[in-house]
Structures are given as structure tokens and as C-alpha cells.
XYZ file of C-alpha atoms in Angstrom:
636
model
C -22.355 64.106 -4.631
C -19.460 66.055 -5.274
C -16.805 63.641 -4.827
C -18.389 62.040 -7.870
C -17.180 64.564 -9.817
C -14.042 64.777 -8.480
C -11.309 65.205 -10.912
C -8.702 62.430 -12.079
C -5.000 62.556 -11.057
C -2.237 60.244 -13.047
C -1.640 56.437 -12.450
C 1.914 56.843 -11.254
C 0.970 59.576 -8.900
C -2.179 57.318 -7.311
C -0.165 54.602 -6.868
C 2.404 56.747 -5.352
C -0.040 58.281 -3.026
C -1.943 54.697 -2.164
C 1.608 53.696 -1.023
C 2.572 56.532 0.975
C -0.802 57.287 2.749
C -2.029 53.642 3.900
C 1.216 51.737 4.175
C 2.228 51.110 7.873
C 6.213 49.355 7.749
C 5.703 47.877 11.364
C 2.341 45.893 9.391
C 3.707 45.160 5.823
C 2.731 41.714 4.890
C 6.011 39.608 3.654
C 5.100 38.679 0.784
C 6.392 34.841 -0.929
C 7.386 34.577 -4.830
C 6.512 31.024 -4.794
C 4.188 30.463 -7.940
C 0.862 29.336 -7.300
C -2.397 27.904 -8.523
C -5.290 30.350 -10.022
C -8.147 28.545 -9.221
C -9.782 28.095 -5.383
C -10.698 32.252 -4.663
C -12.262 35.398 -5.894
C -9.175 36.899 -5.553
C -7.144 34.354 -7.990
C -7.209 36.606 -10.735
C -6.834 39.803 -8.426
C -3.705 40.459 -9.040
C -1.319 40.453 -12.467
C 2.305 40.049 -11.829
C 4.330 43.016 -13.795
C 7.953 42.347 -12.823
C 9.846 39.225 -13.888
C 10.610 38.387 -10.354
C 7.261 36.770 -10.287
C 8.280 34.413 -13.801
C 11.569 33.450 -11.887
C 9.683 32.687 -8.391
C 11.214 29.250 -6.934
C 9.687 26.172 -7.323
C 7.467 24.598 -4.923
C 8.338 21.081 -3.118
C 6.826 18.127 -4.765
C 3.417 17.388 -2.982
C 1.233 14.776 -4.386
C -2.393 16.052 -2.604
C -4.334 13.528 -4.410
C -2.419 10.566 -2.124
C -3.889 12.441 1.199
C -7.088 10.892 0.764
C -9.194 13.198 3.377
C -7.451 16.470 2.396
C -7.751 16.558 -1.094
C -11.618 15.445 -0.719
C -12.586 18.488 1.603
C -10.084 20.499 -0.309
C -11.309 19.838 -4.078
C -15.072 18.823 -2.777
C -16.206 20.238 0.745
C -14.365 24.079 0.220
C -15.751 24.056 -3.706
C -19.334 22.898 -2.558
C -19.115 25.294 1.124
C -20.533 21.974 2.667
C -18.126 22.336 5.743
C -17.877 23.675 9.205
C -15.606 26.838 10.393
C -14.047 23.958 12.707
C -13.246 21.721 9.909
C -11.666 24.018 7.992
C -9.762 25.303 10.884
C -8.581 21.726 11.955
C -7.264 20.703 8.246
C -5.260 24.256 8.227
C -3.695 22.991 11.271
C -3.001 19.569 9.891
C -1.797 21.270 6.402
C 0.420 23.782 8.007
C 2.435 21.232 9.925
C 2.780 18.438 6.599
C 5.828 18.037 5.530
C 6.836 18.381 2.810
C 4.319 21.280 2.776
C 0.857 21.036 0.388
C 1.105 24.160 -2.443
C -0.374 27.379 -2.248
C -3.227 26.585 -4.126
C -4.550 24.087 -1.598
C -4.432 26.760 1.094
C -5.672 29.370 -1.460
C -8.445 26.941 -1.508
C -9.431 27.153 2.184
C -8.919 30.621 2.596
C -11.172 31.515 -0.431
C -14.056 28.590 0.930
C -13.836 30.600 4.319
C -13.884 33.600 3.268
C -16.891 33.097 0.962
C -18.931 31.569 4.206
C -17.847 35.330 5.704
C -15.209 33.867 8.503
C -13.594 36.549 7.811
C -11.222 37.086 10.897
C -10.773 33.370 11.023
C -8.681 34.127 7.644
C -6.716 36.720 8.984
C -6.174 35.091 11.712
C -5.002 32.201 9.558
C -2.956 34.903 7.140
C -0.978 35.385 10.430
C -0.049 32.410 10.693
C 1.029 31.413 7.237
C 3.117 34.483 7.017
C 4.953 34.059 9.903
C 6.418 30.854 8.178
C 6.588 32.232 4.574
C 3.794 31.767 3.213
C 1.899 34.165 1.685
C 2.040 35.138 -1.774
C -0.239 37.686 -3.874
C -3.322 35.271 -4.029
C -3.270 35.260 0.031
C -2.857 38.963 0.252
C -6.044 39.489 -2.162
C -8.044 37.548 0.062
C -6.707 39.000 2.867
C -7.388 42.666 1.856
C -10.970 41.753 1.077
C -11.412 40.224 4.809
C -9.867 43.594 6.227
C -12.221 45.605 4.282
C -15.174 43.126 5.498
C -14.963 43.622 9.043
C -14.240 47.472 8.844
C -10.230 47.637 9.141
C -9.976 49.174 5.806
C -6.299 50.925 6.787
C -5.097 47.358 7.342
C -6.683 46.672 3.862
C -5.127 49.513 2.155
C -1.284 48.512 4.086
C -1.754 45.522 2.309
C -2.869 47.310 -1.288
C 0.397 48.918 -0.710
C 2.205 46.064 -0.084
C 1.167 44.718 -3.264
C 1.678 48.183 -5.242
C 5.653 48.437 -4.024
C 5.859 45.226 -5.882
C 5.435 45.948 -9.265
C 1.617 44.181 -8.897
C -1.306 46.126 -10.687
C -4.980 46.213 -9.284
C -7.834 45.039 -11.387
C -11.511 45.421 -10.883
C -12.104 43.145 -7.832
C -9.475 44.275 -5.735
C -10.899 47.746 -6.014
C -14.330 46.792 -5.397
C -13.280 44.895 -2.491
C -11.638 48.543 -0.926
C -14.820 50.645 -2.243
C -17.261 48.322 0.036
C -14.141 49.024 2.721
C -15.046 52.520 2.611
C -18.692 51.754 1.912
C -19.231 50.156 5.375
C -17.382 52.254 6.919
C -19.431 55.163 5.861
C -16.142 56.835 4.186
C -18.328 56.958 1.369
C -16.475 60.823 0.134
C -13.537 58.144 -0.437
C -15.149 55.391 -1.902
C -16.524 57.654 -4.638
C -13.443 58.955 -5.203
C -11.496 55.368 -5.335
C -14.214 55.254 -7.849
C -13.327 57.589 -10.129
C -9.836 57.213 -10.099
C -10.261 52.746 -11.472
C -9.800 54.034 -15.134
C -6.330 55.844 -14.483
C -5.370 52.781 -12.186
C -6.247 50.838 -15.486
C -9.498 48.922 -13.879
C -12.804 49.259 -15.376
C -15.509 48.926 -12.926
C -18.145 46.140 -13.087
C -21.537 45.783 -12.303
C -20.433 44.690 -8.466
C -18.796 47.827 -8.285
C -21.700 49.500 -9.094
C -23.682 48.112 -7.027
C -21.454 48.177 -4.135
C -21.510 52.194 -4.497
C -25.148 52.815 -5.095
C -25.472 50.526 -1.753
C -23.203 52.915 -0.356
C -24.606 55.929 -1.163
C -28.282 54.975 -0.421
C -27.097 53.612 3.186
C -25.639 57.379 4.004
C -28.552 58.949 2.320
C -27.123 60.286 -0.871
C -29.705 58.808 -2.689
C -29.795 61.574 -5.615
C -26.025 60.665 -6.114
C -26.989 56.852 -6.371
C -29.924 57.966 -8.924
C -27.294 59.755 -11.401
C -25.011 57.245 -10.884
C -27.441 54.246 -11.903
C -28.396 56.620 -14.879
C -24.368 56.798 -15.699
C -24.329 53.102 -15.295
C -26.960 53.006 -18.818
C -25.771 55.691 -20.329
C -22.221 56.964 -19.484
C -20.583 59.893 -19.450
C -17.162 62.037 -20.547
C -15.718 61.032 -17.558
C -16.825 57.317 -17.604
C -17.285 56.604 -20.754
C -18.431 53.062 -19.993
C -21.813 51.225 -20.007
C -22.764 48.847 -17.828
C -26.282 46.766 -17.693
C -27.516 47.353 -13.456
C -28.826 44.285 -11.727
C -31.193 43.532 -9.511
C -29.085 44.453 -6.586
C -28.463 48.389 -7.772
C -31.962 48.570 -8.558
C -33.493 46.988 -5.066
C -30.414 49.101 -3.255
C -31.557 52.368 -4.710
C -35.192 51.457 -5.073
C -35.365 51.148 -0.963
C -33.159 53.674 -0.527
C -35.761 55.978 -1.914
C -38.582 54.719 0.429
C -36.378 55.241 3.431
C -35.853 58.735 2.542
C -40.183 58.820 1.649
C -39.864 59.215 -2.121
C -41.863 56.778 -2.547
C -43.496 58.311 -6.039
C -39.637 58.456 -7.497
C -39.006 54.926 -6.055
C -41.940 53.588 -7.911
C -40.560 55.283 -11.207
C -37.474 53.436 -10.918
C -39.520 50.257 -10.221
C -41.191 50.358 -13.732
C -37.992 51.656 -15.464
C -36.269 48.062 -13.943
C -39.274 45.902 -15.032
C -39.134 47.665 -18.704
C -35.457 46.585 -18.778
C -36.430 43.008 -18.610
C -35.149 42.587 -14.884
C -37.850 40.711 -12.490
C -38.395 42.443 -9.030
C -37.782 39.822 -6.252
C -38.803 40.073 -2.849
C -36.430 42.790 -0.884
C -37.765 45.198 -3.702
C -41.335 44.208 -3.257
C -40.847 44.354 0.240
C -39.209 47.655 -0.160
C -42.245 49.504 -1.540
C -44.824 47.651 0.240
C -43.317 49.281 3.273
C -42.896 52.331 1.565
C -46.014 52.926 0.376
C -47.592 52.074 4.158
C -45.127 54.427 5.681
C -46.800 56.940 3.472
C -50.139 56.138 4.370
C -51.273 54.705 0.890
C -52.156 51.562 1.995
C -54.282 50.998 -1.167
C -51.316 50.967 -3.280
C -49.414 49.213 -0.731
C -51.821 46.019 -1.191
C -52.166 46.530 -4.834
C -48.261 45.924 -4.674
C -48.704 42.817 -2.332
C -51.155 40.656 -4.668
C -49.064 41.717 -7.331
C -46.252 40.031 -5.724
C -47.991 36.736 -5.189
C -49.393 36.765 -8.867
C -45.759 37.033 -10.068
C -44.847 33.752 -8.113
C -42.357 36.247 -5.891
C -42.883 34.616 -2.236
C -43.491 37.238 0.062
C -40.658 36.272 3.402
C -41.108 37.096 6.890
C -40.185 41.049 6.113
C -43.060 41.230 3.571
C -45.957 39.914 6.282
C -44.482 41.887 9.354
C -44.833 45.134 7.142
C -48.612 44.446 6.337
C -48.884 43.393 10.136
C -47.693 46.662 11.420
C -49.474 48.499 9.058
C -53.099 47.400 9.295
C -52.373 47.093 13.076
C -51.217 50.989 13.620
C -54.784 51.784 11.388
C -56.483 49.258 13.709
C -57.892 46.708 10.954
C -57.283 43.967 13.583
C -59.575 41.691 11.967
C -57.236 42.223 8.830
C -53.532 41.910 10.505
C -54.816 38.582 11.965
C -55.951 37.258 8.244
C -52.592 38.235 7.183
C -50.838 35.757 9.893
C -52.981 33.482 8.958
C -51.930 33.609 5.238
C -48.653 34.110 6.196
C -48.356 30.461 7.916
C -50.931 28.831 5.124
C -48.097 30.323 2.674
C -45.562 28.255 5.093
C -43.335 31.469 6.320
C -43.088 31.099 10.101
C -44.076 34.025 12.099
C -41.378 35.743 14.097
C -41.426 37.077 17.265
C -41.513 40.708 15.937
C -44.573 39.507 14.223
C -46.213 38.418 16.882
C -45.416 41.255 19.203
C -46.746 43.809 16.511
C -50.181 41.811 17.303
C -49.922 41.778 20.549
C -49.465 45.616 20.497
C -51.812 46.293 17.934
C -54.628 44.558 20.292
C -53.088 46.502 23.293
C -54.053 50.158 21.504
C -57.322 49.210 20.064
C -58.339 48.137 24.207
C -58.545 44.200 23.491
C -56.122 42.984 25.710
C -57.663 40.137 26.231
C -57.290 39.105 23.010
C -53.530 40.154 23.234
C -53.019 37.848 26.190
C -54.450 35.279 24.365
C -51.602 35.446 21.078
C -49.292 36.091 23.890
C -50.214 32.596 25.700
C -50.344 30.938 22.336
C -47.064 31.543 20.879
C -44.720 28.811 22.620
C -47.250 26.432 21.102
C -46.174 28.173 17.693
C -42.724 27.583 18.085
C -41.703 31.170 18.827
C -40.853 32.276 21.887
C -41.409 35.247 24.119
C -38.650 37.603 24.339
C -38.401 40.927 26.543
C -40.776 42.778 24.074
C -43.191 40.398 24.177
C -43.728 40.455 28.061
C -43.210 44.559 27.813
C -45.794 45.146 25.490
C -48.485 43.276 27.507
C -47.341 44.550 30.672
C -47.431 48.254 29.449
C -51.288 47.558 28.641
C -51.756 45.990 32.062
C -50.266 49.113 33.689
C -52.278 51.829 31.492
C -55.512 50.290 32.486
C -54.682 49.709 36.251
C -54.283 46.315 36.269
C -50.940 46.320 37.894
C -51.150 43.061 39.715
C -51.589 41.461 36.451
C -48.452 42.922 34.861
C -46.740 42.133 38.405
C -47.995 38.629 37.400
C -46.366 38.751 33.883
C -43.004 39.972 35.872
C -42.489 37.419 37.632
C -43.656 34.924 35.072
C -40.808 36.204 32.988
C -38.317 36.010 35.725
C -38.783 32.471 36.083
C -38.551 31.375 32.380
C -35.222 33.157 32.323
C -36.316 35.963 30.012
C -34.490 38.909 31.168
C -35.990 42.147 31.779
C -35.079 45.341 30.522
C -34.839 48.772 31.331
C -38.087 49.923 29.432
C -39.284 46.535 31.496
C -38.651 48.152 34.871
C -39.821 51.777 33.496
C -43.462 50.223 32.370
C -43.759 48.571 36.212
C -42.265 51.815 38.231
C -45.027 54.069 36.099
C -47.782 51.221 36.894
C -47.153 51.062 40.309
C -46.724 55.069 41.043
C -50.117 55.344 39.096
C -51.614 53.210 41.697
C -50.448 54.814 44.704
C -48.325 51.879 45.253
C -45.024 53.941 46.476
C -43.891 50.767 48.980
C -43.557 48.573 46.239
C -42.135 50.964 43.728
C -39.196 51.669 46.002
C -39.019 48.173 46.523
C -38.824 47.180 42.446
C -36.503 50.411 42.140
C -33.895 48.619 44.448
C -33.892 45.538 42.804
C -32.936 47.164 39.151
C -29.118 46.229 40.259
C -30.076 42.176 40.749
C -30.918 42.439 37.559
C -27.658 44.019 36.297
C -30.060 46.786 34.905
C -28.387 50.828 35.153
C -31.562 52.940 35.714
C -31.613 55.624 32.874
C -32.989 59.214 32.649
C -36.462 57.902 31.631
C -36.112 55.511 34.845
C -35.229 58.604 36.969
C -38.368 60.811 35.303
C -40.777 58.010 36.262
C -39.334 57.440 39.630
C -38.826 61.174 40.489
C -42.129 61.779 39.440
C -43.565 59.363 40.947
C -42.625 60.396 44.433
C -43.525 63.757 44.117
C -46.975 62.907 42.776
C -47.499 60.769 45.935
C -46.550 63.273 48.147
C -42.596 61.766 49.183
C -40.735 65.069 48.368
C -38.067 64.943 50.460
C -37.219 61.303 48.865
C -37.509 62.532 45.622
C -35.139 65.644 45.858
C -32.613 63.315 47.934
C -32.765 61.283 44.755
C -32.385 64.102 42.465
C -28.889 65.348 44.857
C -27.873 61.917 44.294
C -27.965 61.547 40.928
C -23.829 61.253 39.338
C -24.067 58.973 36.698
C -27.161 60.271 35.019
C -27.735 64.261 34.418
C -30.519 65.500 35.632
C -33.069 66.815 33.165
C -36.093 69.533 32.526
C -38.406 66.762 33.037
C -37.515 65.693 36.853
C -36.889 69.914 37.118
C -40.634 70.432 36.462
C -41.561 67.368 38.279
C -39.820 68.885 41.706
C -41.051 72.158 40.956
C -44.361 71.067 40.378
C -44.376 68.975 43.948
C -43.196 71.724 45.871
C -45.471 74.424 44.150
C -48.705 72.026 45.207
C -47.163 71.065 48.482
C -47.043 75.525 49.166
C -43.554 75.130 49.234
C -42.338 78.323 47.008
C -39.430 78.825 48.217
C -37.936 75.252 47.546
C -39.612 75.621 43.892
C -37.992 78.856 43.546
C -34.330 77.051 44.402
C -35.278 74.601 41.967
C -36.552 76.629 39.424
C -32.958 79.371 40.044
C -30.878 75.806 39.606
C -32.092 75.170 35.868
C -28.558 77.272 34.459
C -26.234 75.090 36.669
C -27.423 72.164 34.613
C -27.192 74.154 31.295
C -31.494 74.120 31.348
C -33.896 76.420 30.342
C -37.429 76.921 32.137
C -40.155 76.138 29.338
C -43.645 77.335 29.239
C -44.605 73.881 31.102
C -42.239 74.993 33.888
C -43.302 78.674 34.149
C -47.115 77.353 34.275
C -46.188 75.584 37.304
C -44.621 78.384 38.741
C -47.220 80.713 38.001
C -49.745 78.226 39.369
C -47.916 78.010 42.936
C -47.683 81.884 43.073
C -51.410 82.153 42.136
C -51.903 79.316 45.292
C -49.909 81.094 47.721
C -51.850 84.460 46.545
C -49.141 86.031 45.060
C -50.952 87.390 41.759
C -48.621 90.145 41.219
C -45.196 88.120 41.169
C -47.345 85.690 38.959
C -47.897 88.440 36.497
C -44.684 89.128 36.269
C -43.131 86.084 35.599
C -45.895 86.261 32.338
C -44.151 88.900 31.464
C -40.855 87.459 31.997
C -41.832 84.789 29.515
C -42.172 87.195 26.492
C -38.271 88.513 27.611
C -37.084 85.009 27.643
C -38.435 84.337 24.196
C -40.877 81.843 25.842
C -44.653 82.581 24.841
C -47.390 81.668 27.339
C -49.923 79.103 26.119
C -53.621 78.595 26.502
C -52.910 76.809 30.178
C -50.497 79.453 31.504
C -53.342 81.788 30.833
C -55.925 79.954 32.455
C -53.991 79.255 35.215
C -53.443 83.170 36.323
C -56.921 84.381 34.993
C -58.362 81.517 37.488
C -55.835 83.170 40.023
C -56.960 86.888 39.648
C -61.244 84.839 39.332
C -60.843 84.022 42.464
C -59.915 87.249 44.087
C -62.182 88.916 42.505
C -60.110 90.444 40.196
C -62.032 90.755 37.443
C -60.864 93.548 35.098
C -57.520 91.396 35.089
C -59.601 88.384 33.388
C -60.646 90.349 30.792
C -57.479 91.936 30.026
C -55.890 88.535 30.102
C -58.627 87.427 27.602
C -57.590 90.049 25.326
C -54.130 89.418 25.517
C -54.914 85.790 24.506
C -57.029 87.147 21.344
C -54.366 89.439 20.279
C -51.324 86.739 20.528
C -54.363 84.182 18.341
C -54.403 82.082 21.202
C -57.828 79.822 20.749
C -59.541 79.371 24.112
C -60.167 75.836 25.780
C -62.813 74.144 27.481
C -61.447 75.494 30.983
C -60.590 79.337 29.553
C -64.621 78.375 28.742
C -65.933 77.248 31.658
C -64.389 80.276 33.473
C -66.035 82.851 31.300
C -69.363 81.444 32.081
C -68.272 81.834 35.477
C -67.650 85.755 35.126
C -71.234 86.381 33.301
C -72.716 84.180 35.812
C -71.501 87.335 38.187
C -72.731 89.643 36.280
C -73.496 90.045 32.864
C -72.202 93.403 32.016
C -69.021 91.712 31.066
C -70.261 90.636 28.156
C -69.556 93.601 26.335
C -66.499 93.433 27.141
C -65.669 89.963 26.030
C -62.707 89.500 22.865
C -63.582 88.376 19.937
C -61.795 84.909 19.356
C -60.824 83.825 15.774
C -62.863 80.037 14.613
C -60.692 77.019 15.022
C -61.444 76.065 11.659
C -61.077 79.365 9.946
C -58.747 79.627 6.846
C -56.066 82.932 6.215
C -59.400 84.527 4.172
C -61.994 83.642 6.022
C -63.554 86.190 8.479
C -65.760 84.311 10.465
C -65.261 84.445 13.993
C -66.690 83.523 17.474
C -67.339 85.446 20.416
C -66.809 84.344 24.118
């Protein structure tokens, strides 16, 4: 990445810039010079004082902590141990920050740091607030509080407070940094955070092995994984730049090891793999997990098992994430028989299945036809302890529907209604498609309506199915006073073709041809699928020669006709008796390589079956299966 490489400015002039760029007045933090304790946060030992305002900060009033009996014990045991609750901590702050005299810093450097480690992170700005709007914040607060900004994406409010800090005389170190790189990180600023990067030495920090980490994470996330690779190699070896060595962990190698999966390199993720394992670091489960997926994604399932039992043989116990990716695996193969051995392992090995595992089943049975089987997992997972969700019912009910048995997925509609389960928009999409299938346009219109009970906003997949399903029962006029009512969702090619189509069936051409004359108002272009159907109403309505010439009008348009669009005017000029036109159509569909179908076939037996003659004249179609230097070829 090229900010990697990004050259190094002074100190003076980054701290200058740091200042001036990300320092709002209206938000500057005030900032106390009461001394406090080190101990209780992360961020303790974030900050150095440089000035000697901090070594002539006023003393504290005289608190004795120890003689508040509850306090000190959920200050010195419950925040060092994290065995508290949000609301605990929230109701001693209150009782601290109304004690009077009031406790030290360091017992409310304490809580912050305990709640901040738990990841209540705008609970401790919100507490920050609150202390500085009596005076008490000092650097220790501010370090915590610029790692919370950075935590929950508000990394300009983290870098107001760097500044803050930097006015003051205060120099960074290595956590404080870190802390604004994994700002940037998560915000996908990661140009920035690279750059931040580079610039530690001249800011005198010297990053760590967090910092590391905390980049490579970064970089793999956004998909710079070649960037992460160099800089793990920099990380061993060093360079002029960074001249420093640093021994990765397990983190930087599982980070970049399933970034490289995502992004398919599996073969280079496995390198890296071996290379951790020869430097004495143990693979846990996210990077077994990691490949195991990796390797199915690439269809090597052999290795991808090989990986598995090696994983149980090293004592590494495969989680929830581990199963579900064998699950899906074997179940989009459809080894069954296999995906339900591995749930069966999985609870012998005492993970509990999910509901993503169990809906993976359930779909897996669906495409290999067993869906009785599927409604059987489906029935038993309450008594599993899992629970069905909106996938769960959608899944079944999208099998129901694609094998007609529409009552039964009504069934499973209503069943889900009643145990408060609510249903989606891909729910009401699945039932709209079941019911058009089945002719069932009443009830369709019906379930349509009663979207809005639901709070459900019918999207452009909800309009295709719907507008489509009108027109393929014959309600055109409903359909287009849909499609004329349409504001909040734009209407696309698909419910275009799906009008056209209606009206070109119905030997309506002239409404097809307004719809088909609309497509530019709606930024659209016709595509071979919508000049087919056009060409297939003109051929209806016996208008061969306009047919023609919108195949012509295809090659202008940069659209090429296909197999069907062929078929579909060669049957037109078949039929009257045109039959000098088939053949030069067959020609043209040799010369553009087109390979004929089972209907382009049926018709030419057709043609001899009128008279043989034209078997001379017949194309000579190139083999489906030939290579670039093979010759062989098959005639009509």
C-alpha cells in the first residue's frame, strides 16, 4: 500500500499539524493538574508529563477510601476482577461524584478503566462529561477517553482530545497511538492509519506487537491483504525505515491468515499457516476455522477435512463457526447423510447448534427434494433449545412453494404469525411467488395488502413477483395500474419485460410497443430477453418483416440475438411458409457460433419433414464440445 511507504515529516511539525487539523476549541476537554494514581487503566502509563506544571499540580483532599467499606471493595476487587454490572458501576460513579470530600482520581481512573475494558464505551464518555464539567479530568481520564472515541467510530473527537493533550506539553507513547490507528482502522481510514503508522518513530513511540496487529487487521478488513503480508514480513525482519523487530502473535497471523481466504488465496494462506506453526506459535480455532472455510469455499473439501481432524488431534475445540462451515459445505455438495453426522458430533463434542446451523440443514434437505426430512429438523428444534427465527420458517416455506404445496407454506405462515416470529420481506416474496404459481391471484392480492400490518415496505423484488404475477394470470390492466403507481420504488427491466411480455401474448402490440418506447424515461435499456419478447408478439400478430428488423436493430444497439431470439422468428417465418428465411436464419446462427437447441432442433426436422431437399442446404454447426483445434463438427 502506498501510504506504507509514505515518507516521514519532523516531530515538531506532526505535532503541530495533529493540533491544528483535529482540534475543535468549542470541544477541548479542560483538562485538571491534580496528580493522580498510575495504576486502575490501560491508559495509566499513556501519557508522560513534560512540563513542570504537572510536578507542581495541587494536592488532592485527604480521602481515606479504605473507611468506605463498599466502595473500596468494588473499587480495588469488583473493577480489578470485571465481576460487576454496567449498573453497578454506574450507581457507585453517582455515589462517588457527589462524596464529599471527593475520592482521588485514581479511584475514578479505576472505574473508567474496569468499564472501558467490559467495552461500555459511551457509558465512559458519557461519564467523562460529567466529571469534567466539575473539574475533573486529568491526563489519565483523557487517555481513556480518546480510546472510547476511537472505539465507537468518533475518531475526530479522539484526535480533539490528542490535541488537547499535545498543547500541553504531554508526549504520546505506544498505546495512545495504537488506540487512534484502530480509530482509523474501524473506520476504514485505513490510508491514515498507515500513515499514523509510520510517523510513531518521529513522534518518539515505537510500535508494539498490538499495533501490529491492529494494522494488519486493518488492512485485511479493506482488502489490502498484500500490504498486511509485507508488513507481517517487516514485523520479522525490519526495514530502513523501521528498523525494528517485533515477534507477531497469534492475532496478526489468524488476521492475515483469514484475510487471505476471504480474498480465495487459499494456497498463500496455507503458506503463512506453516510459516506460524514453524515459529513455535499454536493455531487456535478462528485460524482453523479460517482455512477450513477457505479451503471449502474453494471446493477442496479433501483438504478442508484433513484440516478439521487435524484440529481435534491438536486438542483445538472446534466452536460453533467451525461445525456451521462443514454443515454448509457438505450440504451445498449434498452429502446429507454427512452434514447430519457432523451435528451430531458437534453436540457429542458439547457445542450447541445455532440456529444458522440448523437452517443450513433445513435448506440443504430442501435442494436435495427431502423436505420431509427438513420439516422434521424444523419441528425438532424448540425441543433443542434453539428457536425458529424468520429464516427458519422462510427456508421451509420456499420449498413448500417450489413444489406446489402452497397450503402447506400458508400453514407455516400463519404458524409463525402466532408464535410472534415476524415475517420478512423475502417472507412475503416466497408466499406472493407460491401463490401466483398456483393461479391463486385472489389470495395474492389479498397477502399483498396485508404487507403494511406487518410494517413490511414491499421492495423491487416484491414488485417483480407481484407484477409478474398478474400479468402471467392474465390481470393486465392491474398490473400496469401497479406499475403507474409505483413512487417509492423505481421501476425496473424486470417488471418492463414482464408488461411487455403480457401484452405481446395478450395481442396487444401497441401497449408493448409504449412499454417497450418508455425503457429511456427510466434510464433502461431493452436486453436480448426484452427484444425476444418483442419479436415473439410481432411474429404472433404476423408481422415477420417488422420482426426482422428489430433483429437487425439488435446488432445496432450492440445487443446480439441469442439461440431463443432466433428460434422465435425462424418459427415465425415456419409457419408462413417462409422457408428460405429459416435457412438463412440458420446460417446466420452458424456464422455468429451460435450452437442450436433442442427447439432450433425440433424445427429443422420439421422443414425436412416438408421436404427433404433442404438438406443440402442445411449449415454446418460447430460440436459443443469442440476445443480452438479441433475440427470436428456436426451437421443439422
Amino acid at each position: 500500500m502506498a501510504a506504507l511507504g509514505s515518507s516521514v515529516p519532523t516531530k515538531s511539525g506532526i505535532k503541530s499539524k495533529l493540533c491544528s487539523l483535529f482540534t475543535e476549541p468549542s470541544r477541548r476537554p479542560k483538562i485538571s493538574t491534580h496528580k493522580t494514581s498510575r495504576k486502575g487503566s490501560n491508559f495509566v502509563s499513556s501519557f508522560s508529563p513534560t512540563t513542570s506544571n504537572a510536578k507542581t499540580a495541587s494536592k488532592e483532599p485527604r480521602f481515606d477510601v479504605q473507611s468506605q467499606n463498599p466502595l473500596h471493595e468494588f473499587l480495588h476487587k469488583s473493577c480489578r476482577s470485571g465481576n460487576f454490572t454496567c449498573e453497578e458501576a454506574l450507581r457507585y460513579f453517582d455515589h462517588m461524584i457527589h462524596m464529599r470530600p471527593s475520592p482521588p482520581m485514581s479511584s475514578f481512573i479505576l472505574l473508567l478503566g474496569a468499564l472501558s475494558k467490559k467495552k461500555h464505551y459511551r457509558d465512559v464518555i458519557f461519564l467523562c462529561y460529567r466529571m469534567r464539567l466539575i473539574g475533573l479530568s486529568n491526563i489519565f481520564s483523557l487517555g481513556i477517553l480518546l480510546n472510547c472515541y476511537c472505539s465507537v467510530h468518533r475518531i475526530r473527537d479522539g484526535f480533539a482530545v490528542l490535541g488537547s493533550l499535545l498543547r500541553r506539553g504531554f508526549s504520546l507513547n505506544t498505546v495512545t497511538v495504537t488506540s487512534l490507528i484502530k480509530g482509523l482502522c474501524t473506520e476504514d481510514n485505513i490510508g491514515k492509519a498507515a500513515l499514523l503508522f509510520r510517523k510513531m518513530p518521529v513522534l518518539g513511540c515505537r510500535p508494539n506487537v498490538i499495533t501490529y496487529g491492529t494494522l494488519i487487521t486493518g488492512l485485511c478488513r479493506t482488502g489490502h491483504t498484500s500490504a498486511a503480508l509485507k508488513l507481517l514480513e517487516e514485523m520479522v525482519k525490519g526495514n530502513i525505515e523501521s528498523p525494528f523487530t517485533c515477534k507477531p502473535n497469534i492475532v496478526c497471523y489468524s488476521s492475515l491468515i483469514d484475510g487471505l481466504c476471504k480474498d480465495g488465496l487459499i494456497e498463500r494462506a496455507n503458506e503463512v499457516f506453516l510459516q506460524m506453526k514453524e515459529r513455535g506459535i499454536s493455531p487456535d480455532v478462528v485460524v482453523y476455522s479460517s482455512l477450513i472455510h477457505g479451503f471449502c469455499c474453494s471446493e477442496k473439501w479433501e483438504e478442508g477435512r484433513n484440516m478439521f481432524i487435524e484440529m481435534v488431534d491438536q486438542g483445538v475445540q472446534p466452536n460453533v463457526v467451525t461445525f456451521n462451515t462443514l454443515i454448509r459445505t457438505l450440504c451445498n455438495v449434498g452429502k446429507m447423510e454427512q452434514a447430519y453426522e457432523v451435528l451430531q458430533f458437534m453436540i457429542e463434542r458439547g457445542e450447541d447448534p445455532d440456529s444458522f446451523t440448523y437452517n443450513t440443514l433445513i435448506n440443504g434437505y430442501c435442494l436435495a427434494g427431502r423436505i420431509d426430512d427438513a420439516r422434521g429438523l424444523f419441528v425438532s428444534m424448540a425441543s433443542k433449545g434453539c428457536e425458529h427465527d424468520a429464516c427458519s420458517y422462510n427456508v421451509l416455506m420456499d420449498a413448500y412453494c417450489k413444489t406446489k404445496r402452497i397450503d402447506e407454506a400458508i400453514c407455516l405462515y400463519r404458524e409463525m404469525i402466532c408464535k410472534g416470529v415476524r415475517p420478512t420481506v423475502v417472507t412475503c416474496n416466497t408466499l406472493l411467488l407460491g401463490l401466483f404459481l398456483e393461479g391463486r391471484v385472489g389470495v395474492a392480492r389479498k397477502f399483498f395488502g396485508e404487507m403494511q400490518d406487518h410494517e413490511l415496505e414491499p421492495d423491487s423484488r416484491t414488485y417483480n413477483v407481484y407484477v409478474n404475477g398478474l400479468c402471467k394470470n392474465g390481470c393486465l390492466s392491474e398490473a400496469m395500474n401497479v406499475f403507474l403507481g409505483l413512487s417509492k420504488v423505481k421501476p425496473n427491466l424486470q417488471i418492463y419485460n414482464s408488461l411487455i411480455d403480457g401484452f405481446c401474448k395478450a395481442g396487444n402490440l401497441e401497449s408493448a410497443w409504449k412499454m417497450f418506447n418508455r425503457l429511456p424515461h427510466d434510464g433502461l435499456e431493452p436486453t436480448v430477453v426484452t427484444y425476444s419478447m418483442m419479436i415473439n408478439g410481432l411474429c404472433k400478430e404476423g408481422q415477420l418483416e417488422k420482426a426482422n428488423d428489430m433483429l437487425l436493430e439488435m446488432d445496432e444497439k450492440g445487443c446480439p440475438p441469442n439461440v431463443v431470439t432466433f428460434n422465435t422468428l425462424m418459427r415465425g417465418f415456419y409457419h408462413k411458409n417462409e422457408m428460405t428465411k429459416v435457412i438463412e436464419l440458420l446460417h446466420n446462427m452458424a456464422d455468429r457460433k451460435l450452437l442450436p437447441d433442442e427447439s432450433t432442433m425440433t424445427m429443422v426436422v420439421d422443414l425436412l419433414s416438408k421436404d427433404e431437399k433442404y438438406m443440402n442446404l442445411l449449415p454446418t454447426f460447430p460440436s459443443q464440445g469442440r476445443q480452438e483445434d479441433d475440427v470436428r463438427s456436426v451437421n443439422c
